Short mmCIF file of C-alpha atoms in Angstrom, two decimals:
data_model
loop_
_atom_site.label_atom_id
_atom_site.label_comp_id
_atom_site.label_asym_id
_atom_site.label_seq_id
_atom_site.Cartn_x
_atom_site.Cartn_y
_atom_site.Cartn_z
CA UNK A 1 63.54 121.92 33.22
CA UNK A 2 65.11 118.49 34.04
CA UNK A 3 65.23 115.47 31.56
CA UNK A 4 63.47 112.55 32.68
CA UNK A 5 65.10 109.15 31.90
CA UNK A 6 63.85 105.73 32.48
CA UNK A 7 65.44 103.18 34.82
CA UNK A 8 67.77 101.95 31.73
CA UNK A 9 69.05 105.30 31.69
CA UNK A 10 66.83 106.18 28.10
CA UNK A 11 65.23 109.47 27.86
CA UNK A 12 61.69 109.20 29.08
CA UNK A 13 59.92 111.19 26.54
CA UNK A 14 56.50 110.46 27.27
CA UNK A 15 56.94 111.98 30.85
CA UNK A 16 58.74 115.00 29.60
CA UNK A 17 55.30 116.05 27.86
CA UNK A 18 53.65 115.04 31.14
CA UNK A 19 56.18 117.09 33.14
CA UNK A 20 56.45 120.17 30.78
CA UNK A 21 52.56 120.43 30.60
CA UNK A 22 52.58 120.50 34.16
CA UNK A 23 55.01 123.36 34.12
CA UNK A 24 52.94 125.84 31.90
CA UNK A 25 49.98 125.07 34.14
CA UNK A 26 51.89 125.41 37.05
CA UNK A 27 53.31 129.29 36.92
CA UNK A 28 55.91 128.90 33.74
CA UNK A 29 55.68 131.53 31.07
CA UNK A 30 58.63 129.69 28.83
CA UNK A 31 60.87 126.05 29.42
CA UNK A 32 64.26 126.35 28.70
CA UNK A 33 64.82 122.36 27.39
CA UNK A 34 68.28 120.87 27.63
CA UNK A 35 70.21 123.48 29.69
CA UNK A 36 72.68 122.33 32.31
CA UNK A 37 69.09 121.59 34.49
CA UNK A 38 68.53 119.14 31.62
CA UNK A 39 72.03 117.16 31.86
CA UNK A 40 72.18 118.64 28.43
CA UNK A 41 76.26 117.39 28.52
CA UNK A 42 75.24 113.83 29.10
CA UNK A 43 72.70 114.06 25.68
CA UNK A 44 73.09 113.95 22.28
CA UNK A 45 72.74 116.27 19.67
CA UNK A 46 69.50 113.41 18.52
CA UNK A 47 68.31 113.40 21.89
CA UNK A 48 68.35 117.26 22.36
CA UNK A 49 66.33 117.72 19.04
CA UNK A 50 64.03 115.16 20.14
CA UNK A 51 63.37 116.54 23.16
CA UNK A 52 62.65 120.29 22.04
CA UNK A 53 59.78 118.57 19.66
CA UNK A 54 58.30 116.98 22.17
CA UNK A 55 58.08 119.93 24.58
CA UNK A 56 57.25 122.23 21.95
CA UNK A 57 53.99 120.35 20.90
CA UNK A 58 53.25 119.62 24.99
CA UNK A 59 52.93 123.32 25.06
CA UNK A 60 51.81 125.10 21.73
CA UNK A 61 49.97 127.86 22.28
CA UNK A 62 50.41 127.92 26.34
CA UNK A 63 54.03 128.73 26.34
CA UNK A 64 57.20 129.24 24.91
CA UNK A 65 60.65 127.12 24.28
CA UNK A 66 63.81 128.03 24.51
CA UNK A 67 66.48 125.55 23.08
CA UNK A 68 70.22 125.22 24.95
CA UNK A 69 72.02 124.92 22.24
CA UNK A 70 75.62 126.25 24.00
CA UNK A 71 78.38 124.79 23.60
CA UNK A 72 82.50 125.14 23.81
CA UNK A 73 82.40 124.75 20.28
CA UNK A 74 81.35 127.96 18.21
CA UNK A 75 81.21 125.82 15.34
CA UNK A 76 78.78 122.72 17.57
CA UNK A 77 76.60 126.11 18.41
CA UNK A 78 75.85 127.16 15.71
CA UNK A 79 74.85 123.98 14.15
CA UNK A 80 72.47 122.90 17.12
CA UNK A 81 70.92 126.21 17.14
CA UNK A 82 70.51 126.01 13.11
CA UNK A 83 68.35 122.65 13.80
CA UNK A 84 66.31 124.17 16.70
CA UNK A 85 65.64 126.94 14.53
CA UNK A 86 64.53 124.74 11.95
CA UNK A 87 61.63 123.54 14.74
CA UNK A 88 60.10 126.59 15.09
CA UNK A 89 61.25 127.60 18.84
CA UNK A 90 60.74 130.02 20.31
CA UNK A 91 64.94 131.25 21.45
CA UNK A 92 68.29 130.07 21.58
CA UNK A 93 70.14 129.88 25.37
CA UNK A 94 74.14 130.53 24.82
CA UNK A 95 76.05 129.42 27.92
CA UNK A 96 79.61 130.83 27.66
CA UNK A 97 81.94 128.10 26.47
CA UNK A 98 83.35 126.29 28.97
CA UNK A 99 86.74 125.00 29.81
CA UNK A 100 88.56 126.26 27.25
CA UNK A 101 88.35 129.73 28.95
CA UNK A 102 88.17 132.29 25.62
CA UNK A 103 89.30 135.78 27.21
CA UNK A 104 86.63 139.06 26.76
CA UNK A 105 87.32 139.35 22.49
CA UNK A 106 86.94 135.13 22.74
CA UNK A 107 83.43 135.49 24.13
CA UNK A 108 82.09 138.57 21.91
CA UNK A 109 83.04 136.72 18.91
CA UNK A 110 81.73 133.41 19.82
CA UNK A 111 78.32 135.04 20.23
CA UNK A 112 78.32 137.37 17.54
CA UNK A 113 78.78 134.40 15.04
CA UNK A 114 76.37 132.25 16.93
CA UNK A 115 73.59 135.01 16.51
CA UNK A 116 75.14 136.01 12.98
CA UNK A 117 73.50 132.27 11.73
CA UNK A 118 70.17 132.27 13.16
CA UNK A 119 66.95 134.71 13.35
CA UNK A 120 66.66 133.22 16.46
CA UNK A 121 66.26 135.80 19.59
CA UNK A 122 69.41 134.71 21.49
CA UNK A 123 69.78 134.90 25.41
CA UNK A 124 73.41 134.73 27.11
CA UNK A 125 73.93 132.46 30.11
CA UNK A 126 76.85 133.76 32.55
CA UNK A 127 77.59 131.29 35.06
CA UNK A 128 81.22 131.43 36.12
CA UNK A 129 81.11 128.72 38.45
CA UNK A 130 80.73 126.26 36.03
CA UNK A 131 82.46 127.85 33.02
CA UNK A 132 85.36 129.12 34.36
CA UNK A 133 85.11 132.61 32.83
CA UNK A 134 82.85 135.70 33.16
CA UNK A 135 80.86 137.09 31.05
CA UNK A 136 82.06 141.04 31.76
CA UNK A 137 79.64 143.51 31.33
CA UNK A 138 81.14 145.57 28.77
CA UNK A 139 81.37 142.57 27.05
CA UNK A 140 77.30 142.20 27.38
CA UNK A 141 77.04 145.77 26.21
CA UNK A 142 78.90 145.46 23.23
CA UNK A 143 76.87 142.14 22.28
CA UNK A 144 73.31 143.91 23.08
CA UNK A 145 74.07 145.70 20.13
CA UNK A 146 73.69 143.00 18.03
CA UNK A 147 69.45 143.06 16.92
CA UNK A 148 68.73 139.61 17.88
CA UNK A 149 70.81 138.79 21.27
CA UNK A 150 67.97 140.28 23.39
CA UNK A 151 68.35 138.86 27.06
CA UNK A 152 71.03 137.78 29.24
CA UNK A 153 70.24 134.73 32.03
CA UNK A 154 73.05 136.48 34.73
CA UNK A 155 74.54 133.76 37.39
CA UNK A 156 77.21 135.41 38.43
CA UNK A 157 75.88 135.89 42.14
CA UNK A 158 76.73 139.41 41.90
CA UNK A 159 74.35 142.04 42.30
CA UNK A 160 76.67 144.36 41.25
CA UNK A 161 77.63 142.96 38.23
CA UNK A 162 73.50 142.84 37.65
CA UNK A 163 73.65 146.50 38.40
CA UNK A 164 76.45 146.95 36.10
CA UNK A 165 74.53 145.21 33.02
CA UNK A 166 71.71 146.97 33.69
CA UNK A 167 73.51 150.42 33.12
CA UNK A 168 75.31 149.56 30.04
CA UNK A 169 72.56 148.16 27.96
CA UNK A 170 69.54 149.30 26.44
CA UNK A 171 65.89 149.12 28.98
CA UNK A 172 64.81 146.19 26.05
CA UNK A 173 67.53 144.07 26.74
CA UNK A 174 66.21 141.89 29.47
CA UNK A 175 67.68 140.21 32.79
CA UNK A 176 66.55 137.09 33.62
CA UNK A 177 68.44 135.67 36.94
CA UNK A 178 70.02 132.20 37.06
CA UNK A 179 69.60 131.90 41.08
CA UNK A 180 65.94 131.18 42.35
CA UNK A 181 67.48 132.79 45.47
CA UNK A 182 68.62 135.67 44.11
CA UNK A 183 65.78 136.68 41.46
CA UNK A 184 64.08 139.37 43.84
CA UNK A 185 67.02 141.30 44.84
CA UNK A 186 67.43 141.36 40.86
CA UNK A 187 64.09 142.44 40.06
CA UNK A 188 65.09 145.64 42.47
CA UNK A 189 68.14 146.52 40.22
CA UNK A 190 66.66 145.87 36.67
CA UNK A 191 66.16 141.90 35.88
CA UNK A 192 62.41 141.12 34.73
CA UNK A 193 61.92 137.17 35.84
CA UNK A 194 64.16 134.44 36.73
CA UNK A 195 65.13 131.32 34.73
CA UNK A 196 63.95 128.65 37.58
CA UNK A 197 65.25 125.72 39.27
CA UNK A 198 62.71 125.91 41.96
CA UNK A 199 59.38 126.35 39.31
CA UNK A 200 59.47 122.74 39.39
CA UNK A 201 58.16 122.55 42.31
CA UNK A 202 56.34 125.92 43.74
CA UNK A 203 56.24 128.09 39.84
CA UNK A 204 52.84 129.76 40.98
CA UNK A 205 54.46 131.07 43.94
CA UNK A 206 57.38 132.23 42.34
CA UNK A 207 54.96 133.69 39.44
CA UNK A 208 53.23 135.05 42.28
CA UNK A 209 56.09 136.96 44.04
CA UNK A 210 57.58 138.43 40.60
CA UNK A 211 53.97 139.84 40.01
CA UNK A 212 53.60 141.41 43.09
CA UNK A 213 56.82 143.20 42.76
CA UNK A 214 55.86 144.54 39.27
CA UNK A 215 52.58 145.74 40.30
CA UNK A 216 54.46 147.61 43.62
CA UNK A 217 53.08 145.26 46.19
CA UNK A 218 56.55 145.07 47.24
CA UNK A 219 55.79 143.47 50.78
CA UNK A 220 53.96 140.66 49.42
CA UNK A 221 56.72 139.84 47.44
CA UNK A 222 59.60 139.96 50.19
CA UNK A 223 57.25 137.32 52.24
CA UNK A 224 57.16 135.07 49.06
CA UNK A 225 60.75 135.23 48.65
CA UNK A 226 61.22 134.57 52.77
CA UNK A 227 59.01 131.97 52.30
CA UNK A 228 60.43 129.85 49.43
CA UNK A 229 64.20 130.66 50.61
CA UNK A 230 64.46 127.70 52.42
CA UNK A 231 63.44 125.82 48.75
CA UNK A 232 66.15 128.28 46.87
CA UNK A 233 68.76 126.67 49.33
CA UNK A 234 67.91 123.44 49.46
CA UNK A 235 67.77 122.79 45.94
CA UNK A 236 71.45 123.37 45.93
CA UNK A 237 72.44 120.68 49.08
CA UNK A 238 73.73 119.17 46.27
CA UNK A 239 75.06 119.49 42.63
CA UNK A 240 71.95 120.48 40.75
CA UNK A 241 69.86 118.71 39.44
CA UNK A 242 70.77 116.10 41.88
CA UNK A 243 68.39 118.00 44.54
CA UNK A 244 65.38 119.14 42.64
CA UNK A 245 65.09 115.17 40.89
CA UNK A 246 64.58 114.19 44.42
CA UNK A 247 62.66 116.39 45.08
CA UNK A 248 59.91 115.92 42.68
CA UNK A 249 60.15 112.22 42.99
CA UNK A 250 59.12 113.06 46.36
CA UNK A 251 56.21 114.78 44.96
CA UNK A 252 54.83 111.75 42.88
CA UNK A 253 56.94 112.04 39.70
CA UNK A 254 59.57 109.26 38.70
CA UNK A 255 62.75 111.28 37.42
CA UNK A 256 65.35 111.10 40.34
CA UNK A 257 67.19 108.87 37.67
CA UNK A 258 70.83 110.83 36.24
CA UNK A 259 73.14 110.52 34.19
CA UNK A 260 76.86 109.37 34.70
CA UNK A 261 79.04 111.36 35.92
CA UNK A 262 75.82 112.69 38.48
CA UNK A 263 74.91 109.98 40.47
CA UNK A 264 71.10 109.81 42.17
CA UNK A 265 71.74 112.05 45.84
CA UNK A 266 71.81 109.96 49.30
CA UNK A 267 68.93 108.64 51.56
CA UNK A 268 69.94 111.50 53.84
CA UNK A 269 69.51 113.97 51.21
CA UNK A 270 66.30 112.72 50.42
CA UNK A 271 65.52 112.62 54.05
CA UNK A 272 66.63 116.14 54.18
CA UNK A 273 64.12 117.11 51.44
CA UNK A 274 61.52 115.66 52.49
CA UNK A 275 61.56 117.35 56.19
CA UNK A 276 62.04 120.59 54.13
CA UNK A 277 59.04 119.82 51.69
CA UNK A 278 56.80 118.98 54.34
CA UNK A 279 57.96 122.39 56.40
CA UNK A 280 56.71 124.24 53.40
CA UNK A 281 53.59 122.32 53.15
CA UNK A 282 54.28 121.28 49.69
CA UNK A 283 54.01 117.94 49.86
CA UNK A 284 50.39 116.38 49.54
#
């Protein structure tokens, strides 16, 4: 889930509540709050806790809330996760430590320590393009043996890696795609769903695609994937979440503002996105 800001750069909690309500009524079963798409590196912990509470209240009884409480400091991640747990949230998303580039043993120890400090279900998040480290399938398998490490958001871009993770982990260990464009291919090798960016724009269609695949209607799932594929690619014409915020603003949501060092997308990007959304009949 993106984080809406007002014209002064403050978190717009009222608009956050409205967007959360929209997402859970348009295809999303669960909302991940304060992940990368939510610009977590530029949010204070106080802002994050308030966002957790606002979203939890907005979707109570209709959707789950997962807190993005990862950090490249194990101590900080533990502290943030414990506070999120005290709010009664449904899980925690833990990104691989970034910049300090731990080895596999360091990654194992980091995630193991966080899991030991909370009863929340923990979702690992592997995105080497942003963190500089890859969580190897062998390490995922070791972590899957920890009772409350229950899933992984896999965004390495490698179907071979996804297959290795599926091969090495119990079937009740859940694999989510971290890339919209790879959701359907990953379902075919054992994934369950997607932690999605495009769901801000086409959540119901993505939900239909996944259900069609699960129910054996693979041709229908492929058609939906191909229809949405230009959107999946277009939302990465610039650094995420710049394009998705622009796309939402084109659909009437006042959410285009970002916090430095990210800046609002260019006029040319806005024009390209508007053309794309019209082509896909995603604008009124």
